[in-house]
Amino acid sequence: MESKKDLRTITRKDIAIEAGVTETIVSYVINGNRYVKEEKRRKVEEAIARLNYRPNSMARALKGKKSNHILFIADDIKGEYFGKLISEIDGLAYKEDYFITLCADHQDEDFVNRIYSKFFDGIVIGSASFPLHNIQRLIDAGIPIVLLEIRDYSSIQGVYGLINTGLYEGSRRVVRTLYERGRRKLLFLDRVSTSGNWSSMDDWRLKGFTDQCNVYRLEPVVVSGCRTEDELSAKVIDLLASGYVPDGIFGRNDPIALVGMQACQKMGFNVPDDISVIGFDNTRLCRFSSPTLSSVEIEQSEIARWVMDMMMSLIDNRSSFEKRLEVYLDTKLVMRESV
Amino acid sequence: MESKKDLRTITRKDIAIEAGVTETIVSYVINGNRYVKEEKRRKVEEAIARLNYRPNSMARALKGKKSNHILFIADDIKGEYFGKLISEIDGLAYKEDYFITLCADHQDEDFVNRIYSKFFDGIVIGSASFPLHNIQRLIDAGIPIVLLEIRDYSSIQGVYGLINTGLYEGSRRVVRTLYERGRRKLLFLDRVSTSGNWSSMDDWRLKGFTDQCNVYRLEPVVVSGCRTEDELSAKVIDLLASGYVPDGIFGRNDPIALVGMQACQKMGFNVPDDISVIGFDNTRLCRFSSPTLSSVEIEQSEIARWVMDMMMSLIDNRSSFEKRLEVYLDTKLVMRESV
DNA sequence: CTGAAAGCGCTTACAG
DNA sequence: CTGAAAGCGCTTACAG
């Protein structure tokens, strides 16, 4: 088979020949940063259209232009939560001529080096487990960074974007809501993680829950450290069997909340009569369980909008900012049958 | 604020100086394609480690090396299905030093031009709505392509990878299963799409369903053309109210199946006594609905493995293949309470 | 065994 | 108004 490499290799030179102008002229037409005589401009534009030419982004990036790639680091690509968010960001990015590269969080040091290879104009970090010192390293290196504030990032120095997605306030509201319904014995169910990556106190959801419980002088129980949903279910059942019966359960995300709910049901408790359950993320799961699950909804579209907004600002004028850009978003609690 | 650009700009030159060798030597050490005296090699390797150097991928790609970026085109980034798949692929890709760029399918012609800008070593197409002629264009251009066979791709010419994920056989098995349980009046619920992107007969799920119904001489009903889940629900309710009561429902994916199931329940029918329901993708939804939902499971890990496998083969030796690479995978039907 | 040099496809300061 | 030229950071054929 013949190599058809040529088909993808329409270069500036081809356009110059096709349009009968210098390569320089082609560049200036594309970048629009110098006056070019109307006639030449038209010829170039026609040639570009005719040959479907697009300047090679790598060559441009090499010369200091943008690569038009943004990296999104997530720790749970699988979850529906990120799916929606990525999908929204992708839509906005496409309009700005950007591509989104998606990557799970990797713990090895080499990961940062790989990112360093200069491919990305900016990085969005939506992972709760990406090491702080690595984030700092990337910021210090001058790469535009936008952080989704899943945990406490107040120690991070420098210029970057910070999007507080309202996890902390949302979690506090869950506690307030449960409290107002007379619930006093609250149970927090942490995420399950095969890699042992559970929430610590700088996790905003757990912290919001704990802080608000303190306000009410409640003594909540936290179930953490499970590697599978089955393990979590068993732990909850043990807890119930041992005589500790909560009257309110807050799951770190919807599936977790549902695992808890099912465990309660299995032990003969009624949701919501005996125990109220609230989840987080308001995924589709909420509408199909029985009872349907109340859940905290994060404003995905708003987040996506801010991610791109901050990223574009940082990419274009990073050096003009004195300190980090911040925005605080709200969550809303979607009430269904489980409370 | 000072520009800290320099921090991300450790180049081959820096390594050469640090190691006291020529830049050429550094290149050969990195690429390992020429003998370099042991001592120099060690010095270079040490300098690389000390300075955390990584060759600029764009410069390498410009010189004909790989960009180490693979593009994944999906039409439903949001769905849990793609989330899992992407996550698996990302894991494998990372080991091969590749990044996965994720992009929703865009219908405009310019989309292909953008892809052309030479950024990607290969493209995985997991979208059912990416125009066939654009796929052909990319293949003809010599870009390694792997297709997830969501619909019929038999008309595509040339060398590429094709992964048949078993949708057709899986759908036929659903019909067989329902038939064996005595179900004769079958209903297929198509996806909802705000952009009007519904299944046609080259969609393997719908085709598998229809073909197997023909084998049994059944006369199934297909509900398609809905833009929202509420609309779909209303349509099903109308259907039931009008007197057509199916005894078996097959949903194109799990949420769709659950919408159908809830509509039936709302109309007073019992699932599974009156009506059996089966979904597709075996997402988490299945375990939390009541009754729990039977569903066809696709082998995500196997698909991911084959995607990367074929992609690596095509990238490394595309020209050595005479025709397309194919693999047929199986699905399994996970039975739960809804049948 | 190794270096100087050409060149990948661009951008833009420099010099008309 | 416009062109020839330098250079981005690399790879590798060419010539020792």
XYZ file of C-alpha atoms (C1' of nucleotides) in Angstrom:
710
model
C 0.000 0.000 0.000
C 1.203 3.424 -0.944
C 1.804 5.898 1.800
C -0.872 8.538 1.566
C 0.884 10.751 4.032
C 0.795 13.567 1.507
C -2.950 13.916 1.898
C -2.571 15.247 5.375
C 0.384 17.383 4.521
C -0.956 20.545 3.030
C 1.447 23.148 4.261
C 1.780 26.853 4.109
C 4.018 26.370 1.106
C 1.228 24.699 -0.842
C -1.027 27.612 -0.127
C 1.625 30.089 -1.157
C 2.060 28.312 -4.479
C -1.658 27.872 -5.019
C -2.292 31.542 -4.305
C 0.797 32.796 -6.069
C 2.167 34.682 -3.078
C 5.021 34.389 -0.597
C 4.789 32.087 2.375
C 5.159 35.125 4.573
C 1.998 36.595 3.140
C 0.117 33.406 3.907
C 1.220 33.618 7.526
C 0.121 37.197 7.870
C -3.240 36.472 6.361
C -3.754 33.612 8.782
C -2.658 35.545 11.815
C -4.227 38.777 10.699
C -1.445 40.799 12.248
C -0.320 42.822 9.290
C -2.035 44.578 6.460
C -2.069 42.496 3.309
C -3.251 43.871 -0.010
C -6.874 42.995 -0.516
C -6.330 40.985 -3.663
C -3.601 38.814 -2.203
C -5.612 38.276 0.889
C -8.533 37.009 -1.127
C -6.367 34.687 -3.174
C -4.858 33.242 -0.027
C -8.216 32.771 1.597
C -9.533 31.039 -1.485
C -6.541 28.741 -1.644
C -6.982 27.872 2.013
C -10.614 27.023 1.448
C -9.916 25.078 -1.721
C -7.162 22.974 -0.175
C -8.764 22.669 3.256
C -5.633 24.016 4.766
C -5.116 24.331 8.483
C -1.784 25.496 9.849
C 0.095 22.797 11.686
C -0.624 23.456 15.337
C 2.623 21.978 16.506
C 4.714 24.233 14.343
C 2.705 27.188 15.584
C 3.032 26.107 19.163
C 6.757 25.685 18.694
C 6.958 29.301 17.668
C 5.282 30.357 20.862
C 1.698 30.298 19.770
C -0.804 28.333 21.752
C -1.204 24.601 21.355
C -4.941 24.919 21.800
C -4.971 21.954 24.110
C -6.183 22.025 27.652
C -5.579 19.182 30.034
C -8.259 18.134 32.458
C -7.044 15.998 35.327
C -9.765 14.042 37.057
C -9.691 11.387 39.682
C -12.956 9.778 38.757
C -13.417 9.840 35.016
C -15.938 7.081 35.394
C -18.431 9.013 37.443
C -21.401 10.624 35.858
C -20.417 13.833 37.571
C -17.315 14.351 35.500
C -19.019 13.111 32.396
C -21.475 15.979 32.459
C -18.850 18.511 33.348
C -16.430 17.400 30.673
C -19.190 17.369 28.172
C -20.101 20.977 28.952
C -16.498 22.101 28.935
C -15.889 20.332 25.664
C -18.747 22.224 24.083
C -17.410 25.590 25.186
C -13.852 24.660 24.338
C -14.778 23.670 20.840
C -16.119 27.149 20.202
C -12.810 28.599 21.271
C -10.972 26.181 19.006
C -9.619 24.189 21.930
C -9.351 20.488 22.515
C -9.727 18.951 25.942
C -7.401 16.170 26.914
C -8.671 14.065 29.731
C -6.426 12.229 32.058
C -6.802 10.369 35.290
C -4.694 11.533 38.109
C -1.423 9.641 38.335
C 0.637 9.698 41.451
C 4.089 9.154 40.029
C 6.411 12.115 39.773
C 6.953 11.502 36.118
C 3.370 12.524 35.474
C 4.252 16.152 36.043
C 7.250 15.866 33.766
C 5.044 14.526 31.055
C 2.716 17.447 31.433
C 5.707 19.704 31.317
C 6.559 18.603 27.799
C 4.798 21.815 26.942
C 1.812 20.454 25.251
C -0.900 22.182 27.162
C -1.884 25.802 27.234
C -3.536 25.239 30.553
C -4.574 22.602 33.048
C -7.808 22.112 34.915
C -7.412 20.064 38.043
C -10.575 18.371 39.165
C -8.867 15.706 41.177
C -8.961 15.578 44.943
C -5.841 13.516 45.135
C -3.369 15.327 42.926
C -0.494 16.202 45.245
C -0.439 19.837 46.358
C 3.258 20.235 45.719
C 2.758 19.143 42.147
C 0.024 21.709 41.673
C 2.369 24.305 43.067
C 5.095 23.140 40.723
C 2.864 23.580 37.709
C 1.761 27.034 38.799
C 5.336 28.081 39.492
C 6.242 26.894 36.034
C 3.899 29.504 34.636
C 1.262 27.144 33.318
C -2.258 28.509 33.616
C -4.091 26.394 36.157
C -7.727 26.290 37.165
C -8.568 24.334 40.291
C -11.941 22.913 41.121
C -11.997 23.353 44.840
C -12.864 19.855 45.926
C -10.643 20.284 48.952
C -8.839 23.079 50.701
C -6.403 24.802 48.367
C -5.695 27.837 50.509
C -2.027 26.924 50.811
C -1.451 27.192 47.073
C 0.495 30.319 46.138
C 0.568 32.407 43.017
C -1.718 33.216 40.132
C -4.332 30.647 39.227
C -8.069 30.210 38.966
C -10.063 28.739 41.791
C -13.621 27.594 41.437
C -15.370 26.910 44.648
C -18.155 24.641 43.571
C -20.082 25.027 46.784
C -19.330 21.611 48.212
C -18.737 22.996 51.680
C -21.888 25.091 51.886
C -23.869 22.371 50.171
C -22.807 19.855 52.773
C -23.655 22.223 55.588
C -27.066 22.736 54.113
C -27.628 18.993 54.094
C -26.933 18.891 57.811
C -29.201 21.880 58.441
C -31.991 20.276 56.465
C -31.690 17.007 58.333
C -31.534 18.866 61.627
C -34.639 20.860 60.846
C -36.444 17.605 60.194
C -35.552 16.524 63.685
C -32.672 14.298 62.730
C -29.946 14.159 65.370
C -27.960 10.998 64.829
C -26.179 11.614 61.552
C -24.040 9.256 59.548
C -21.605 10.305 56.820
C -20.691 7.714 54.225
C -17.365 8.370 52.565
C -16.410 7.323 49.061
C -15.185 3.835 48.369
C -11.755 3.573 46.844
C -9.772 0.547 45.793
C -6.617 2.601 45.933
C -7.226 3.701 49.505
C -7.922 7.257 48.538
C -10.482 8.334 51.134
C -11.545 11.774 52.307
C -9.523 13.585 54.890
C -10.545 16.735 56.706
C -9.511 18.965 53.849
C -12.274 17.408 51.774
C -14.969 20.072 51.605
C -17.887 17.701 51.785
C -16.676 15.957 54.884
C -15.554 19.224 56.427
C -18.875 20.933 55.734
C -20.706 18.015 57.270
C -18.507 17.950 60.347
C -18.469 21.702 60.901
C -22.230 22.028 60.744
C -22.659 19.042 63.055
C -20.397 20.857 65.489
C -22.590 23.934 65.273
C -25.485 21.802 66.455
C -23.298 19.916 68.918
C -24.183 16.661 67.227
C -21.899 13.697 67.404
C -21.936 12.239 63.961
C -20.435 8.977 62.791
C -18.286 8.727 59.697
C -17.892 5.489 57.789
C -14.778 5.559 55.668
C -12.040 3.239 54.510
C -14.101 0.935 52.333
C -12.661 -0.446 49.140
C -15.864 -1.662 47.561
C -19.539 -0.886 47.732
C -20.166 -4.331 49.178
C -17.727 -3.617 51.951
C -19.465 -0.338 52.667
C -22.839 -2.037 52.712
C -21.550 -4.638 55.147
C -20.126 -1.957 57.412
C -23.416 -0.097 57.535
C -25.281 -3.299 58.271
C -22.847 -4.119 61.068
C -23.377 -0.673 62.481
C -27.139 -1.059 62.470
C -26.909 -4.567 63.881
C -24.665 -3.337 66.660
C -27.438 -1.042 67.830
C -26.290 2.277 66.415
C -29.202 3.451 64.322
C -28.737 6.837 62.645
C -31.766 8.863 61.675
C -30.020 10.750 58.911
C -27.513 9.565 56.320
C -25.428 11.781 54.076
C -23.606 10.037 51.263
C -20.580 11.624 49.690
C -22.117 10.897 46.316
C -25.320 9.354 45.045
C -24.289 5.747 44.602
C -22.777 5.775 48.086
C -25.986 7.191 49.533
C -27.978 4.519 47.752
C -25.767 1.755 49.050
C -26.448 3.117 52.517
C -30.150 3.362 51.849
C -30.361 -0.198 50.621
C -28.451 -1.447 53.635
C -30.972 0.275 55.921
C -33.861 -1.180 53.989
C -32.332 -4.605 54.132
C -32.200 -4.296 57.923
C -35.877 -3.477 58.030
C -35.747 0.271 58.420
C -37.984 2.557 56.444
C -36.607 5.418 54.396
C -37.578 8.161 55.036
C -39.762 7.336 58.055
C -36.975 5.918 60.199
C -33.974 7.297 58.379
C -33.562 10.202 55.974
C -31.002 9.821 53.203
C -29.369 12.523 51.093
C -26.832 12.080 48.344
C -24.556 14.345 46.357
C -24.320 15.241 42.648
C -27.950 14.704 41.733
C -27.168 12.066 39.140
C -29.809 10.113 37.260
C -29.650 7.463 39.939
C -31.747 9.718 42.178
C -34.812 9.506 40.025
C -34.880 5.770 39.629
C -34.343 4.515 43.143
C -37.148 3.887 45.555
C -37.705 5.983 47.382
C -36.259 8.558 45.020
C -33.138 10.149 46.430
C -32.732 13.733 47.594
C -29.403 15.091 46.501
C -27.231 18.165 46.308
C -26.903 19.480 42.798
C -23.796 21.225 41.612
C -24.128 23.785 38.869
C -22.289 21.946 36.127
C -22.957 24.510 33.431
C -21.837 27.354 35.622
C -18.701 25.496 36.533
C -17.960 24.737 32.917
C -18.508 28.351 31.992
C -16.167 29.564 34.710
C -13.546 26.968 33.928
C -13.306 28.152 30.358
C -13.649 31.769 31.293
C -10.832 31.723 33.800
C -8.718 29.541 31.597
C -9.014 31.899 28.658
C -8.153 34.858 30.878
C -5.144 33.124 32.306
C -3.908 31.963 28.942
C -4.242 35.381 27.396
C -3.147 37.605 30.257
C -1.739 35.529 32.991
C 0.974 37.985 33.806
C -1.488 40.823 34.253
C -3.073 39.260 37.300
C -1.735 39.969 40.740
C -3.316 37.081 42.549
C -5.628 34.168 42.106
C -9.008 34.479 40.472
C -11.839 33.150 42.560
C -15.485 32.420 42.187
C -17.931 30.942 44.628
C -20.796 28.968 43.187
C -23.927 27.739 44.850
C -25.390 24.318 45.037
C -29.005 23.489 45.407
C -30.604 20.723 47.371
C -33.062 18.776 45.265
C -35.626 17.277 47.581
C -37.213 13.941 46.749
C -38.828 11.148 48.711
C -35.839 9.996 50.747
C -36.014 12.781 53.337
C 4.997 39.720 38.146
C 7.990 38.213 36.408
C 7.378 35.756 33.659
C 8.460 32.376 34.898
C 8.328 30.874 31.456
C 11.899 29.759 31.832
C 10.922 27.168 34.387
C 9.123 25.129 31.816
C 11.792 25.617 29.222
C 14.462 23.091 29.891
C 15.635 22.177 26.451
C 17.994 19.753 24.934
C 20.596 22.483 24.967
C 20.430 22.756 28.753
C 21.007 19.052 29.049
C 23.918 19.189 26.644
C 25.553 21.946 28.717
C 24.777 20.250 32.018
C 26.208 16.971 30.792
C 29.091 18.520 28.891
C 28.231 16.883 25.578
C 26.849 17.885 22.195
C 23.157 18.348 21.633
C 23.350 15.581 19.091
C 24.512 13.174 21.737
C 21.592 14.093 23.943
C 19.197 13.280 21.132
C 20.761 9.924 20.483
C 20.659 9.000 24.137
C 16.986 9.900 24.287
C 16.062 8.048 21.155
C 18.433 5.191 21.775
C 19.109 4.790 18.080
C 22.856 5.077 18.040
C 25.609 3.802 20.215
C 26.838 6.415 22.650
C 29.875 5.905 24.787
C 28.852 4.607 28.167
C 30.248 7.515 30.132
C 28.554 10.176 28.041
C 25.326 8.263 28.165
C 25.408 8.183 31.941
C 26.175 11.871 32.176
C 23.280 12.699 29.910
C 20.916 10.465 31.808
C 21.943 12.056 35.059
C 21.477 15.544 33.673
C 18.032 14.587 32.414
C 17.068 13.276 35.810
C 18.556 16.230 37.640
C 16.806 18.811 35.479
C 13.592 16.867 35.028
C 13.985 17.192 31.335
C 11.431 15.948 28.852
C 11.891 16.545 25.155
C 9.353 18.933 23.721
C 6.771 16.721 22.142
C 5.816 19.253 19.537
C 9.305 19.637 18.249
C 9.595 15.882 18.073
C 6.296 15.552 16.323
C 7.321 18.222 13.863
C 10.284 16.094 12.925
C 8.027 13.172 12.172
C 7.946 11.502 15.523
C 4.636 10.715 17.127
C 2.650 13.319 18.988
C 1.572 10.734 21.528
C -1.956 12.033 21.442
C -4.948 9.970 20.504
C -8.299 11.529 19.840
C -11.440 9.836 21.049
C -14.606 11.052 19.385
C -17.752 10.249 21.304
C -21.311 11.267 20.850
C -22.321 10.840 24.442
C -19.532 11.908 26.721
C -22.044 12.286 29.488
C -23.087 8.672 29.637
C -21.649 6.365 32.192
C -20.872 3.976 29.381
C -18.206 6.171 27.852
C -16.946 7.202 31.217
C -15.935 3.665 32.051
C -14.500 3.028 28.645
C -12.478 6.230 28.557
C -11.231 5.541 32.000
C -9.965 2.107 30.985
C -8.412 3.399 27.805
C -6.765 6.235 29.671
C -5.136 3.757 32.010
C -3.697 1.700 29.167
C -2.710 4.774 27.192
C -0.811 6.209 30.115
C 1.375 3.132 30.207
C 2.205 3.631 26.549
C 2.990 7.280 27.201
C -0.099 8.470 25.361
C -2.652 11.102 26.195
C -6.295 10.751 25.250
C -8.090 13.786 23.971
C -11.811 13.538 24.254
C -14.144 15.338 21.975
C -17.810 15.277 21.264
C -18.804 14.657 17.734
C -19.278 17.846 15.756
C -21.131 17.845 12.518
C -19.486 20.777 10.768
C -16.983 20.073 8.048
C -14.409 22.187 9.753
C -14.194 19.598 12.490
C -12.298 17.280 10.193
C -9.978 20.084 9.166
C -9.217 20.743 12.767
C -8.375 17.130 13.320
C -6.190 17.270 10.266
C -3.928 19.846 11.861
C -1.769 16.846 12.533
C -2.113 16.683 16.201
C -3.184 13.124 16.632
C -1.350 9.904 16.022
C -4.661 8.135 15.792
C -8.374 8.536 16.257
C -10.901 6.323 17.979
C -14.424 6.890 16.782
C -17.069 5.869 19.264
C -19.749 8.081 17.860
C -22.760 6.750 16.031
C -23.340 9.996 14.250
C -19.974 10.925 12.828
C -20.546 11.119 9.077
C -19.270 8.117 7.148
C -17.635 10.210 4.452
C -15.628 12.012 7.101
C -14.443 8.726 8.524
C -13.430 7.696 5.046
C -11.624 10.996 4.576
C -9.587 10.470 7.721
C -8.692 6.920 6.743
C -7.728 8.001 3.253
C -5.530 10.654 4.755
C -3.483 7.918 6.351
C -4.509 8.561 9.938
C -4.806 5.398 12.029
C -8.449 4.940 12.885
C -10.185 2.518 15.223
C -13.944 2.303 14.970
C -16.253 1.061 17.664
C -18.887 -0.634 15.618
C -21.986 1.018 16.993
C -23.518 0.899 13.546
C -22.804 -0.725 10.234
C -19.395 0.299 8.922
C -19.108 -2.279 6.164
C -18.956 0.413 3.511
C -15.779 1.927 4.901
C -12.745 1.117 2.735
C -9.092 0.803 3.539
C -6.962 -0.077 6.512
C -8.401 0.589 9.954
C -9.372 -1.186 13.119
C -12.904 -2.306 13.747
C -14.186 -3.417 17.106
C -17.500 -5.113 17.056
C -18.681 -4.700 20.596
C -21.411 -7.274 20.283
C -24.337 -4.876 20.204
C -26.077 -6.790 17.452
C -25.785 -10.218 19.028
C -26.527 -8.770 22.442
C -29.753 -7.259 21.182
C -30.770 -10.506 19.526
C -30.164 -12.331 22.745
C -32.458 -9.920 24.549
C -35.237 -10.775 22.116
C -34.536 -14.502 22.467
C -34.626 -14.248 26.227
C -37.899 -12.381 26.220
C -39.340 -14.834 23.714
C -38.325 -17.810 25.809
C -40.172 -16.275 28.742
C -43.293 -16.209 26.630
C -43.123 -12.552 25.699
C -44.574 -11.831 22.266
C -45.506 -8.159 22.155
C -42.191 -6.400 22.247
C -41.466 -2.708 22.496
C -38.143 -1.065 21.634
C -37.404 2.272 23.223
C -34.914 4.356 21.266
C -32.572 6.920 22.729
C -33.731 10.430 23.403
C -31.861 13.177 21.632
C -32.304 16.900 21.736
C -30.436 17.196 18.479
C -32.737 14.757 16.711
C -30.100 12.100 16.451
C -32.120 8.893 16.696
C -31.293 5.361 15.650
C -31.757 4.279 12.083
C -31.592 0.730 10.780
C -27.826 0.746 10.652
C -27.797 1.022 14.432
C -26.776 -2.422 15.644
C -29.035 -2.480 18.668
C -32.151 -1.618 16.755
C -31.180 -3.895 13.913
C -30.457 -6.829 16.213
C -33.799 -6.318 17.897
C -35.680 -6.092 14.613
C -33.912 -9.009 12.946
C -34.529 -11.367 15.813
C -38.169 -10.290 16.041
C -38.447 -11.186 12.366
C -37.033 -14.620 13.052
C -39.905 -15.185 15.459
C -42.368 -13.418 13.179
C -43.164 -10.952 15.924
C -44.465 -7.519 15.143
C -42.649 -5.246 17.495
C -43.253 -1.570 18.128
C -40.465 0.986 18.156
C -40.758 4.263 20.029
C -38.322 6.789 18.681
C -38.091 10.491 17.993
C -38.239 11.751 21.570
C -36.209 14.748 22.610
C -36.464 14.330 26.356
C -37.063 11.550 28.822
C -40.332 13.174 29.825
C -41.484 13.093 26.241
C -40.558 9.433 26.020
C -42.409 8.684 29.215
C -45.494 10.453 27.910
C -45.342 8.512 24.667
C -45.182 5.194 26.466
C -48.062 6.169 28.701
C -50.106 7.184 25.663
C -49.346 3.862 24.088
C -50.465 1.941 27.146
C -53.562 4.133 27.515
C -54.444 3.536 23.887
C -54.705 -0.163 24.586
C -51.404 -1.409 23.232
C -49.807 -3.194 26.133
C -46.440 -4.799 25.397
C -45.248 -7.695 27.517
C -41.591 -7.048 26.910
C -39.630 -3.794 26.738
C -36.095 -3.391 25.488
C -34.464 -0.039 26.164
C -31.586 1.149 24.058
C -29.780 1.990 27.263
C -30.475 1.683 30.969
C -31.971 5.088 31.713
C -34.285 4.697 28.727
C -35.367 1.279 29.937
C -36.026 2.696 33.384
C -38.096 5.536 31.997
C -40.179 2.895 30.229
C -40.401 0.798 33.354
C -41.590 3.698 35.460
C -44.180 4.637 32.863
C -45.582 1.096 32.997
C -45.628 1.145 36.776
C -47.356 4.487 36.764
C -50.055 2.975 34.585
C -50.583 0.189 37.073
C -48.674 -2.591 35.410
C -46.378 -4.854 37.341
C -42.776 -5.378 36.299
C -41.928 -8.181 35.709
C -45.272 -9.955 36.136
C -47.062 -8.075 33.383
C -44.131 -6.654 31.497
C -40.482 -7.655 31.379
C -37.919 -4.898 30.964
C -34.322 -5.161 29.811
C -31.811 -2.356 29.435
C -28.400 -1.964 27.883
C -24.934 -1.136 29.288
C -25.433 -2.553 32.769
C -24.769 0.759 34.469
C -25.096 1.316 38.204
C -28.666 2.371 37.663
C -29.620 -1.291 37.295
C -28.805 -2.151 40.861
C -30.695 0.661 42.488
C -34.033 0.631 40.691
C -36.951 -1.396 41.849
C -37.286 -3.909 40.564
C -33.594 -4.109 39.734
C -33.002 -3.954 36.009
C -31.722 -6.733 33.789
C -29.270 -5.384 31.279
C -26.797 -6.283 28.590
C -23.227 -5.784 29.654
C -20.529 -4.800 27.227
C -16.992 -5.862 27.960
C -15.485 -2.459 28.621
C -12.067 -3.735 29.598
C -11.839 -5.943 26.574
C -12.855 -3.080 24.327
C -10.312 -0.784 25.907
C -7.627 -3.407 25.493
C -8.444 -3.896 21.837
C -8.711 -0.200 21.154
C -5.195 0.385 22.382
C -3.900 -2.804 20.855
C -5.170 -2.017 17.399
C -4.223 1.603 17.685
C -0.642 0.792 18.590
C -0.421 -1.669 15.706
C -1.805 0.842 13.258
C 0.431 3.636 14.463
C 3.543 1.508 14.289
C 2.897 -0.504 11.148
C -0.100 0.834 9.381
C 1.396 0.321 5.964
C 2.096 -3.335 6.614
C -1.570 -4.224 6.847
C -3.492 -5.211 3.766
C -6.967 -4.701 5.097
C -8.887 -3.777 8.161
C -8.280 -5.376 11.534
C -11.365 -6.812 13.132
C -12.403 -8.283 16.409
C -15.749 -9.525 17.587
C -16.503 -9.233 21.254
C -19.270 -10.768 23.276
C -21.782 -9.208 25.553
C -23.438 -10.853 28.472
C -26.956 -10.480 29.707
C -27.063 -9.758 33.416
C -30.369 -10.993 34.752
C -32.051 -9.189 37.621
C -35.589 -8.809 38.858
C -37.111 -6.971 35.920
C -37.527 -10.034 33.682
C 32.221 6.326 17.728
C 30.674 11.555 16.968
C 29.721 16.501 15.274
C 27.974 20.112 12.115
C 24.196 20.795 9.364
C 19.705 20.456 7.080
C 15.105 20.728 7.802
C 10.119 19.739 10.050
C 6.147 24.042 9.414
C 5.552 27.712 11.217
C 5.922 33.322 13.321
C 7.614 37.689 13.269
C 11.465 41.093 13.933
C 14.287 43.224 10.589
C 15.179 45.596 6.633
C 13.678 47.439 2.832
C 2.968 47.563 1.743
C 6.244 43.164 1.475
C 10.216 39.623 1.336
C 14.339 37.134 3.024
C 15.924 35.414 7.145
C 16.362 33.837 11.898
C 14.799 30.681 14.972
C 11.277 27.624 17.954
C 13.330 22.422 19.801
C 13.958 18.757 17.975
C 15.726 14.168 14.574
C 18.753 12.026 11.701
C 21.174 11.611 7.135
C 25.710 12.954 5.972
C 30.375 13.193 6.485
C 33.987 12.356 8.970
